[in-house]
PDB file of C-alpha atoms in Angstrom:
ATOM      1  CA  UNK Z   1     230.752 108.495  70.765  1.00  0.00           C
ATOM      2  CA  UNK Z   2     233.942 109.095  72.710  1.00  0.00           C
ATOM      3  CA  UNK Z   3     235.822 106.872  70.282  1.00  0.00           C
ATOM      4  CA  UNK Z   4     234.476 108.882  67.372  1.00  0.00           C
ATOM      5  CA  UNK Z   5     235.592 112.147  68.988  1.00  0.00           C
ATOM      6  CA  UNK Z   6     239.049 110.668  69.517  1.00  0.00           C
ATOM      7  CA  UNK Z   7     239.126 109.572  65.879  1.00  0.00           C
ATOM      8  CA  UNK Z   8     238.163 113.068  64.676  1.00  0.00           C
ATOM      9  CA  UNK Z   9     240.742 114.668  66.975  1.00  0.00           C
ATOM     10  CA  UNK Z  10     243.430 112.305  65.710  1.00  0.00           C
ATOM     11  CA  UNK Z  11     242.549 113.108  62.109  1.00  0.00           C
ATOM     12  CA  UNK Z  12     242.772 116.823  62.839  1.00  0.00           C
ATOM     13  CA  UNK Z  13     246.160 116.385  64.475  1.00  0.00           C
ATOM     14  CA  UNK Z  14     247.391 114.408  61.487  1.00  0.00           C
ATOM     15  CA  UNK Z  15     246.140 117.146  59.186  1.00  0.00           C
ATOM     16  CA  UNK Z  16     247.892 119.812  61.217  1.00  0.00           C
ATOM     17  CA  UNK Z  17     251.100 117.789  61.253  1.00  0.00           C
ATOM     18  CA  UNK Z  18     250.957 117.351  57.473  1.00  0.00           C
ATOM     19  CA  UNK Z  19     250.274 121.054  57.025  1.00  0.00           C
ATOM     20  CA  UNK Z  20     253.203 121.942  59.289  1.00  0.00           C
ATOM     21  CA  UNK Z  21     255.501 119.573  57.402  1.00  0.00           C
ATOM     22  CA  UNK Z  22     254.431 121.157  54.125  1.00  0.00           C
ATOM     23  CA  UNK Z  23     255.132 124.593  55.537  1.00  0.00           C
ATOM     24  CA  UNK Z  24     258.643 123.401  56.474  1.00  0.00           C
ATOM     25  CA  UNK Z  25     259.529 122.600  52.877  1.00  0.00           C
ATOM     26  CA  UNK Z  26     261.005 124.653  50.057  1.00  0.00           C
ATOM     27  CA  UNK Z  27     261.373 124.094  46.337  1.00  0.00           C
ATOM     28  CA  UNK Z  28     264.888 124.198  44.888  1.00  0.00           C
ATOM     29  CA  UNK Z  29     265.224 124.664  41.122  1.00  0.00           C
ATOM     30  CA  UNK Z  30     268.608 123.447  39.966  1.00  0.00           C
ATOM     31  CA  UNK Z  31     270.520 121.992  37.054  1.00  0.00           C
ATOM     32  CA  UNK Z  32     270.695 118.261  36.416  1.00  0.00           C
ATOM     33  CA  UNK Z  33     274.404 118.161  37.277  1.00  0.00           C
ATOM     34  CA  UNK Z  34     273.823 118.774  40.987  1.00  0.00           C
ATOM     35  CA  UNK Z  35     271.271 115.965  41.132  1.00  0.00           C
ATOM     36  CA  UNK Z  36     272.799 113.431  38.750  1.00  0.00           C
ATOM     37  CA  UNK Z  37     276.222 113.789  40.399  1.00  0.00           C
ATOM     38  CA  UNK Z  38     274.700 112.721  43.722  1.00  0.00           C
ATOM     39  CA  UNK Z  39     275.638 115.996  45.416  1.00  0.00           C
ATOM     40  CA  UNK Z  40     272.085 116.829  46.507  1.00  0.00           C
ATOM     41  CA  UNK Z  41     271.561 113.331  47.871  1.00  0.00           C
ATOM     42  CA  UNK Z  42     274.571 114.073  50.068  1.00  0.00           C
ATOM     43  CA  UNK Z  43     273.739 117.665  51.076  1.00  0.00           C
ATOM     44  CA  UNK Z  44     269.989 117.738  51.618  1.00  0.00           C
ATOM     45  CA  UNK Z  45     269.762 115.146  54.411  1.00  0.00           C
ATOM     46  CA  UNK Z  46     272.464 117.057  56.321  1.00  0.00           C
ATOM     47  CA  UNK Z  47     270.505 120.284  55.914  1.00  0.00           C
ATOM     48  CA  UNK Z  48     267.214 118.640  56.890  1.00  0.00           C
ATOM     49  CA  UNK Z  49     268.727 117.083  60.027  1.00  0.00           C
ATOM     50  CA  UNK Z  50     270.032 120.483  61.099  1.00  0.00           C
ATOM     51  CA  UNK Z  51     266.983 122.629  60.315  1.00  0.00           C
ATOM     52  CA  UNK Z  52     263.981 120.331  59.911  1.00  0.00           C
ATOM     53  CA  UNK Z  53     263.410 121.858  56.463  1.00  0.00           C
ATOM     54  CA  UNK Z  54     262.694 119.554  53.525  1.00  0.00           C
ATOM     55  CA  UNK Z  55     263.957 120.541  50.090  1.00  0.00           C
ATOM     56  CA  UNK Z  56     261.979 119.443  47.045  1.00  0.00           C
ATOM     57  CA  UNK Z  57     264.072 119.463  43.897  1.00  0.00           C
ATOM     58  CA  UNK Z  58     263.192 120.447  40.341  1.00  0.00           C
ATOM     59  CA  UNK Z  59     266.203 119.493  38.181  1.00  0.00           C
ATOM     60  CA  UNK Z  60     266.349 120.779  34.615  1.00  0.00           C
ATOM     61  CA  UNK Z  61     268.668 122.367  32.083  1.00  0.00           C
ATOM     62  CA  UNK Z  62     270.007 125.774  33.158  1.00  0.00           C
ATOM     63  CA  UNK Z  63     267.757 127.723  30.781  1.00  0.00           C
ATOM     64  CA  UNK Z  64     264.700 125.746  31.911  1.00  0.00           C
ATOM     65  CA  UNK Z  65     265.609 126.324  35.559  1.00  0.00           C
ATOM     66  CA  UNK Z  66     265.571 130.098  35.096  1.00  0.00           C
ATOM     67  CA  UNK Z  67     262.516 130.062  32.816  1.00  0.00           C
ATOM     68  CA  UNK Z  68     260.559 128.115  35.433  1.00  0.00           C
ATOM     69  CA  UNK Z  69     261.805 130.343  38.246  1.00  0.00           C
ATOM     70  CA  UNK Z  70     260.568 133.411  36.363  1.00  0.00           C
ATOM     71  CA  UNK Z  71     257.096 131.871  36.637  1.00  0.00           C
ATOM     72  CA  UNK Z  72     257.439 131.514  40.402  1.00  0.00           C
ATOM     73  CA  UNK Z  73     257.990 127.750  40.458  1.00  0.00           C
ATOM     74  CA  UNK Z  74     260.754 127.812  43.097  1.00  0.00           C
ATOM     75  CA  UNK Z  75     261.904 129.377  46.334  1.00  0.00           C
ATOM     76  CA  UNK Z  76     265.643 129.018  45.661  1.00  0.00           C
ATOM     77  CA  UNK Z  77     267.670 128.638  42.463  1.00  0.00           C
ATOM     78  CA  UNK Z  78     271.051 126.877  42.191  1.00  0.00           C
ATOM     79  CA  UNK Z  79     272.614 126.834  38.750  1.00  0.00           C
ATOM     80  CA  UNK Z  80     275.810 127.383  36.736  1.00  0.00           C
ATOM     81  CA  UNK Z  81     275.125 129.992  34.084  1.00  0.00           C
ATOM     82  CA  UNK Z  82     276.563 133.174  35.571  1.00  0.00           C
ATOM     83  CA  UNK Z  83     275.699 135.696  32.823  1.00  0.00           C
ATOM     84  CA  UNK Z  84     272.084 134.519  32.825  1.00  0.00           C
ATOM     85  CA  UNK Z  85     272.031 134.506  36.639  1.00  0.00           C
ATOM     86  CA  UNK Z  86     273.270 138.102  36.787  1.00  0.00           C
ATOM     87  CA  UNK Z  87     270.562 139.161  34.335  1.00  0.00           C
ATOM     88  CA  UNK Z  88     268.051 137.265  36.489  1.00  0.00           C
ATOM     89  CA  UNK Z  89     269.062 139.443  39.454  1.00  0.00           C
ATOM     90  CA  UNK Z  90     269.128 142.624  37.351  1.00  0.00           C
ATOM     91  CA  UNK Z  91     265.568 141.891  36.188  1.00  0.00           C
ATOM     92  CA  UNK Z  92     264.410 141.734  39.797  1.00  0.00           C
ATOM     93  CA  UNK Z  93     263.664 138.021  40.077  1.00  0.00           C
ATOM     94  CA  UNK Z  94     266.208 137.712  42.896  1.00  0.00           C
ATOM     95  CA  UNK Z  95     267.845 140.312  45.108  1.00  0.00           C
ATOM     96  CA  UNK Z  96     271.303 138.726  45.287  1.00  0.00           C
ATOM     97  CA  UNK Z  97     273.390 135.964  43.803  1.00  0.00           C
ATOM     98  CA  UNK Z  98     276.045 134.170  45.836  1.00  0.00           C
ATOM     99  CA  UNK Z  99     278.940 132.070  44.577  1.00  0.00           C
ATOM    100  CA  UNK Z 100     278.665 128.605  46.107  1.00  0.00           C
ATOM    101  CA  UNK Z 101     281.147 126.241  44.494  1.00  0.00           C
ATOM    102  CA  UNK Z 102     282.841 125.367  41.262  1.00  0.00           C
ATOM    103  CA  UNK Z 103     284.019 122.414  39.325  1.00  0.00           C
ATOM    104  CA  UNK Z 104     285.464 122.447  35.841  1.00  0.00           C
ATOM    105  CA  UNK Z 105     284.822 121.323  32.333  1.00  0.00           C
ATOM    106  CA  UNK Z 106     287.060 118.819  30.611  1.00  0.00           C
ATOM    107  CA  UNK Z 107     287.426 118.056  26.930  1.00  0.00           C
ATOM    108  CA  UNK Z 108     286.901 114.359  26.399  1.00  0.00           C
ATOM    109  CA  UNK Z 109     288.158 112.598  23.300  1.00  0.00           C
ATOM    110  CA  UNK Z 110     289.370 109.296  21.847  1.00  0.00           C
ATOM    111  CA  UNK Z 111     292.606 107.977  23.335  1.00  0.00           C
ATOM    112  CA  UNK Z 112     293.932 107.876  19.766  1.00  0.00           C
ATOM    113  CA  UNK Z 113     293.381 111.677  19.692  1.00  0.00           C
ATOM    114  CA  UNK Z 114     292.923 112.112  15.912  1.00  0.00           C
ATOM    115  CA  UNK Z 115     292.998 115.916  16.170  1.00  0.00           C
ATOM    116  CA  UNK Z 116     296.228 115.894  18.194  1.00  0.00           C
ATOM    117  CA  UNK Z 117     294.890 118.086  20.990  1.00  0.00           C
ATOM    118  CA  UNK Z 118     295.972 116.257  24.163  1.00  0.00           C
ATOM    119  CA  UNK Z 119     297.628 118.639  26.599  1.00  0.00           C
ATOM    120  CA  UNK Z 120     296.790 121.737  24.538  1.00  0.00           C
ATOM    121  CA  UNK Z 121     294.817 124.740  25.802  1.00  0.00           C
ATOM    122  CA  UNK Z 122     291.107 124.653  25.018  1.00  0.00           C
ATOM    123  CA  UNK Z 123     291.175 127.296  22.256  1.00  0.00           C
ATOM    124  CA  UNK Z 124     293.994 125.527  20.393  1.00  0.00           C
ATOM    125  CA  UNK Z 125     292.210 122.204  20.814  1.00  0.00           C
ATOM    126  CA  UNK Z 126     288.920 123.449  19.384  1.00  0.00           C
ATOM    127  CA  UNK Z 127     290.713 125.061  16.431  1.00  0.00           C
ATOM    128  CA  UNK Z 128     292.412 121.756  15.647  1.00  0.00           C
ATOM    129  CA  UNK Z 129     289.167 119.770  15.920  1.00  0.00           C
ATOM    130  CA  UNK Z 130     287.386 122.170  13.557  1.00  0.00           C
ATOM    131  CA  UNK Z 131     290.305 122.288  11.097  1.00  0.00           C
ATOM    132  CA  UNK Z 132     290.469 118.490  10.864  1.00  0.00           C
ATOM    133  CA  UNK Z 133     286.720 117.958  10.964  1.00  0.00           C
ATOM    134  CA  UNK Z 134     287.195 115.479  13.790  1.00  0.00           C
ATOM    135  CA  UNK Z 135     283.894 114.161  15.178  1.00  0.00           C
ATOM    136  CA  UNK Z 136     282.565 116.366  17.985  1.00  0.00           C
ATOM    137  CA  UNK Z 137     279.371 115.849  19.985  1.00  0.00           C
ATOM    138  CA  UNK Z 138     277.580 118.915  21.327  1.00  0.00           C
ATOM    139  CA  UNK Z 139     274.744 118.718  23.815  1.00  0.00           C
ATOM    140  CA  UNK Z 140     272.865 121.196  21.615  1.00  0.00           C
ATOM    141  CA  UNK Z 141     270.180 121.593  24.267  1.00  0.00           C
ATOM    142  CA  UNK Z 142     270.610 125.166  25.635  1.00  0.00           C
ATOM    143  CA  UNK Z 143     271.978 123.773  28.908  1.00  0.00           C
ATOM    144  CA  UNK Z 144     274.675 125.518  30.942  1.00  0.00           C
ATOM    145  CA  UNK Z 145     277.244 123.154  29.471  1.00  0.00           C
ATOM    146  CA  UNK Z 146     276.038 123.875  25.950  1.00  0.00           C
ATOM    147  CA  UNK Z 147     276.279 127.634  26.618  1.00  0.00           C
ATOM    148  CA  UNK Z 148     279.813 127.170  27.950  1.00  0.00           C
ATOM    149  CA  UNK Z 149     280.793 125.187  24.860  1.00  0.00           C
ATOM    150  CA  UNK Z 150     279.430 127.860  22.508  1.00  0.00           C
ATOM    151  CA  UNK Z 151     281.363 130.532  24.424  1.00  0.00           C
ATOM    152  CA  UNK Z 152     284.558 128.485  24.047  1.00  0.00           C
ATOM    153  CA  UNK Z 153     284.138 128.271  20.255  1.00  0.00           C
ATOM    154  CA  UNK Z 154     283.994 132.088  20.286  1.00  0.00           C
ATOM    155  CA  UNK Z 155     287.166 132.173  22.397  1.00  0.00           C
ATOM    156  CA  UNK Z 156     288.760 129.955  19.756  1.00  0.00           C
ATOM    157  CA  UNK Z 157     287.753 132.465  17.067  1.00  0.00           C
ATOM    158  CA  UNK Z 158     285.365 130.052  15.367  1.00  0.00           C
ATOM    159  CA  UNK Z 159     281.826 130.847  14.240  1.00  0.00           C
ATOM    160  CA  UNK Z 160     280.494 127.384  14.929  1.00  0.00           C
ATOM    161  CA  UNK Z 161     277.126 128.118  13.311  1.00  0.00           C
ATOM    162  CA  UNK Z 162     278.949 128.738  10.029  1.00  0.00           C
ATOM    163  CA  UNK Z 163     281.747 126.183  10.495  1.00  0.00           C
ATOM    164  CA  UNK Z 164     279.765 123.165  11.626  1.00  0.00           C
ATOM    165  CA  UNK Z 165     279.309 120.260   9.275  1.00  0.00           C
ATOM    166  CA  UNK Z 166     278.748 116.528   9.506  1.00  0.00           C
ATOM    167  CA  UNK Z 167     281.590 116.347  12.039  1.00  0.00           C
ATOM    168  CA  UNK Z 168     279.598 118.483  14.543  1.00  0.00           C
ATOM    169  CA  UNK Z 169     276.838 116.282  15.948  1.00  0.00           C
ATOM    170  CA  UNK Z 170     274.007 117.410  18.220  1.00  0.00           C
ATOM    171  CA  UNK Z 171     272.927 115.080  21.015  1.00  0.00           C
ATOM    172  CA  UNK Z 172     269.938 117.263  22.017  1.00  0.00           C
ATOM    173  CA  UNK Z 173     269.996 115.487  25.375  1.00  0.00           C
ATOM    174  CA  UNK Z 174     271.665 115.580  28.789  1.00  0.00           C
ATOM    175  CA  UNK Z 175     275.321 115.086  29.624  1.00  0.00           C
ATOM    176  CA  UNK Z 176     275.112 111.336  30.081  1.00  0.00           C
ATOM    177  CA  UNK Z 177     273.522 110.894  26.663  1.00  0.00           C
ATOM    178  CA  UNK Z 178     276.105 113.211  25.070  1.00  0.00           C
ATOM    179  CA  UNK Z 179     278.958 111.193  26.584  1.00  0.00           C
ATOM    180  CA  UNK Z 180     277.355 107.985  25.367  1.00  0.00           C
ATOM    181  CA  UNK Z 181     277.018 109.465  21.861  1.00  0.00           C
ATOM    182  CA  UNK Z 182     280.689 110.493  21.936  1.00  0.00           C
ATOM    183  CA  UNK Z 183     281.699 106.997  23.069  1.00  0.00           C
ATOM    184  CA  UNK Z 184     279.684 105.404  20.265  1.00  0.00           C
ATOM    185  CA  UNK Z 185     281.100 107.775  17.633  1.00  0.00           C
ATOM    186  CA  UNK Z 186     284.642 107.941  19.070  1.00  0.00           C
ATOM    187  CA  UNK Z 187     284.200 111.699  19.175  1.00  0.00           C
ATOM    188  CA  UNK Z 188     285.252 114.686  21.230  1.00  0.00           C
ATOM    189  CA  UNK Z 189     282.804 116.228  23.723  1.00  0.00           C
ATOM    190  CA  UNK Z 190     282.879 118.911  26.421  1.00  0.00           C
ATOM    191  CA  UNK Z 191     281.742 117.586  29.805  1.00  0.00           C
ATOM    192  CA  UNK Z 192     281.628 118.811  33.364  1.00  0.00           C
ATOM    193  CA  UNK Z 193     284.098 116.786  35.378  1.00  0.00           C
ATOM    194  CA  UNK Z 194     281.460 115.391  37.736  1.00  0.00           C
ATOM    195  CA  UNK Z 195     279.477 113.842  34.888  1.00  0.00           C
ATOM    196  CA  UNK Z 196     282.656 112.389  33.427  1.00  0.00           C
ATOM    197  CA  UNK Z 197     283.655 110.831  36.759  1.00  0.00           C
ATOM    198  CA  UNK Z 198     280.210 109.284  37.034  1.00  0.00           C
ATOM    199  CA  UNK Z 199     280.252 107.972  33.437  1.00  0.00           C
ATOM    200  CA  UNK Z 200     281.191 104.299  33.629  1.00  0.00           C
ATOM    201  CA  UNK Z 201     281.083 102.923  30.084  1.00  0.00           C
ATOM    202  CA  UNK Z 202     283.891 105.076  28.689  1.00  0.00           C
ATOM    203  CA  UNK Z 203     285.052 102.853  25.875  1.00  0.00           C
ATOM    204  CA  UNK Z 204     288.039 104.467  24.170  1.00  0.00           C
ATOM    205  CA  UNK Z 205     287.396 107.933  25.649  1.00  0.00           C
ATOM    206  CA  UNK Z 206     289.676 109.843  28.004  1.00  0.00           C
ATOM    207  CA  UNK Z 207     290.348 113.395  29.207  1.00  0.00           C
ATOM    208  CA  UNK Z 208     292.431 115.189  26.580  1.00  0.00           C
ATOM    209  CA  UNK Z 209     292.260 118.822  27.757  1.00  0.00           C
ATOM    210  CA  UNK Z 210     291.902 120.031  31.345  1.00  0.00           C
ATOM    211  CA  UNK Z 211     293.194 122.697  33.706  1.00  0.00           C
ATOM    212  CA  UNK Z 212     292.639 125.700  31.419  1.00  0.00           C
ATOM    213  CA  UNK Z 213     291.241 128.541  33.564  1.00  0.00           C
ATOM    214  CA  UNK Z 214     288.606 129.120  30.881  1.00  0.00           C
ATOM    215  CA  UNK Z 215     287.133 125.728  31.789  1.00  0.00           C
ATOM    216  CA  UNK Z 216     286.029 126.893  35.239  1.00  0.00           C
ATOM    217  CA  UNK Z 217     282.373 126.038  35.936  1.00  0.00           C
ATOM    218  CA  UNK Z 218     280.990 128.363  38.637  1.00  0.00           C
ATOM    219  CA  UNK Z 219     277.736 127.694  40.517  1.00  0.00           C
ATOM    220  CA  UNK Z 220     275.582 130.370  42.137  1.00  0.00           C
ATOM    221  CA  UNK Z 221     272.581 130.352  44.483  1.00  0.00           C
ATOM    222  CA  UNK Z 222     269.727 132.871  44.657  1.00  0.00           C
ATOM    223  CA  UNK Z 223     266.645 133.337  46.821  1.00  0.00           C
ATOM    224  CA  UNK Z 224     263.647 134.221  44.687  1.00  0.00           C
ATOM    225  CA  UNK Z 225     262.269 137.716  45.252  1.00  0.00           C
ATOM    226  CA  UNK Z 226     259.407 137.614  47.795  1.00  0.00           C
ATOM    227  CA  UNK Z 227     258.340 141.038  46.530  1.00  0.00           C
ATOM    228  CA  UNK Z 228     257.797 139.684  43.019  1.00  0.00           C
ATOM    229  CA  UNK Z 229     256.410 136.313  44.137  1.00  0.00           C
ATOM    230  CA  UNK Z 230     254.268 136.407  47.270  1.00  0.00           C
ATOM    231  CA  UNK Z 231     254.358 132.598  47.612  1.00  0.00           C
ATOM    232  CA  UNK Z 232     258.137 132.502  48.136  1.00  0.00           C
ATOM    233  CA  UNK Z 233     259.051 131.056  51.513  1.00  0.00           C
ATOM    234  CA  UNK Z 234     261.523 133.794  52.323  1.00  0.00           C
ATOM    235  CA  UNK Z 235     262.715 132.694  55.766  1.00  0.00           C
ATOM    236  CA  UNK Z 236     263.029 128.996  54.939  1.00  0.00           C
ATOM    237  CA  UNK Z 237     264.653 129.711  51.572  1.00  0.00           C
ATOM    238  CA  UNK Z 238     267.093 132.169  53.124  1.00  0.00           C
ATOM    239  CA  UNK Z 239     267.966 129.557  55.747  1.00  0.00           C
ATOM    240  CA  UNK Z 240     268.979 127.188  52.942  1.00  0.00           C
ATOM    241  CA  UNK Z 241     271.020 129.847  51.135  1.00  0.00           C
ATOM    242  CA  UNK Z 242     272.747 130.860  54.387  1.00  0.00           C
ATOM    243  CA  UNK Z 243     273.558 127.246  55.209  1.00  0.00           C
ATOM    244  CA  UNK Z 244     274.905 126.505  51.732  1.00  0.00           C
ATOM    245  CA  UNK Z 245     277.421 129.387  51.926  1.00  0.00           C
ATOM    246  CA  UNK Z 246     278.222 128.856  55.628  1.00  0.00           C
ATOM    247  CA  UNK Z 247     281.396 127.054  56.786  1.00  0.00           C
ATOM    248  CA  UNK Z 248     279.269 123.982  57.575  1.00  0.00           C
ATOM    249  CA  UNK Z 249     277.609 123.916  54.160  1.00  0.00           C
ATOM    250  CA  UNK Z 250     280.887 124.565  52.386  1.00  0.00           C
ATOM    251  CA  UNK Z 251     282.546 121.741  54.307  1.00  0.00           C
ATOM    252  CA  UNK Z 252     279.697 119.404  53.318  1.00  0.00           C
ATOM    253  CA  UNK Z 253     280.221 120.280  49.652  1.00  0.00           C
ATOM    254  CA  UNK Z 254     283.966 119.637  49.925  1.00  0.00           C
ATOM    255  CA  UNK Z 255     283.362 116.298  51.641  1.00  0.00           C
ATOM    256  CA  UNK Z 256     281.359 114.860  48.748  1.00  0.00           C
ATOM    257  CA  UNK Z 257     283.479 112.499  46.660  1.00  0.00           C
ATOM    258  CA  UNK Z 258     282.951 109.777  44.089  1.00  0.00           C
ATOM    259  CA  UNK Z 259     285.574 107.046  43.846  1.00  0.00           C
ATOM    260  CA  UNK Z 260     287.768 109.175  46.099  1.00  0.00           C
ATOM    261  CA  UNK Z 261     287.567 112.198  43.794  1.00  0.00           C
ATOM    262  CA  UNK Z 262     286.137 115.527  44.930  1.00  0.00           C
ATOM    263  CA  UNK Z 263     283.510 116.726  42.455  1.00  0.00           C
ATOM    264  CA  UNK Z 264     282.768 120.271  43.676  1.00  0.00           C
ATOM    265  CA  UNK Z 265     285.000 122.869  45.327  1.00  0.00           C
ATOM    266  CA  UNK Z 266     283.384 125.405  47.691  1.00  0.00           C
ATOM    267  CA  UNK Z 267     284.146 129.093  47.123  1.00  0.00           C
ATOM    268  CA  UNK Z 268     281.230 130.997  48.667  1.00  0.00           C
ATOM    269  CA  UNK Z 269     281.113 134.758  48.205  1.00  0.00           C
ATOM    270  CA  UNK Z 270     279.068 135.869  51.186  1.00  0.00           C
ATOM    271  CA  UNK Z 271     278.724 139.461  49.959  1.00  0.00           C
ATOM    272  CA  UNK Z 272     276.446 138.492  47.107  1.00  0.00           C
ATOM    273  CA  UNK Z 273     276.037 140.276  43.835  1.00  0.00           C
TER     274      UNK Z 273
END
């Protein structure tokens, strides 16, 4: 009888421990680039060791991240689609948005550079690619990178919906698949630098355009509105946001490197917007 009581007590304690552990966890909705780059594998253990808070990740395209967050699927959102993020705040889904870090986009192309764009600015490069009908792979998947690419065609003065032809090829997949399609077709493609650094089978591809200020890729973090979604873990989520934009979190972001190359550059705006 005593053994049975001990067994029941132990089971209750285990249940309480599991419940407590669940309560000390948040859901982070983010873009695939933060996960596939390995950044979250680097950051989240540091955060957990400091706070005891587990972070469960949902990684999707930028538009899917925000669509899911609007349904209350997350406590915190980390993405790189600033106009959409600002609308997200304006619509009341989050109270504030904070800059966290940036990396940049690079235009990848064949080393032979058939459009002659190496070293040019991004607008000139896109004009030349379109004029020559040089093969170009677009993600075509409504991701943050796809949105950035479409905005750059506008900067170049090109209506890509009207101008595209057989030379403009849609991958309809993630960045890795788009890079692979560009390698196979010896085509140009816009990539975030982190994905390019992590892409091993490059074939004849190389960076042909970089450093243009219009290629900046800014990331922002937002705590979901606890007023709109009663299930949001406000205190735990805010702890993660505060840590990410703190000197410690920013230093952790800066410390993450692949093959000696820094992938993300911290630039937290602690005032929010």
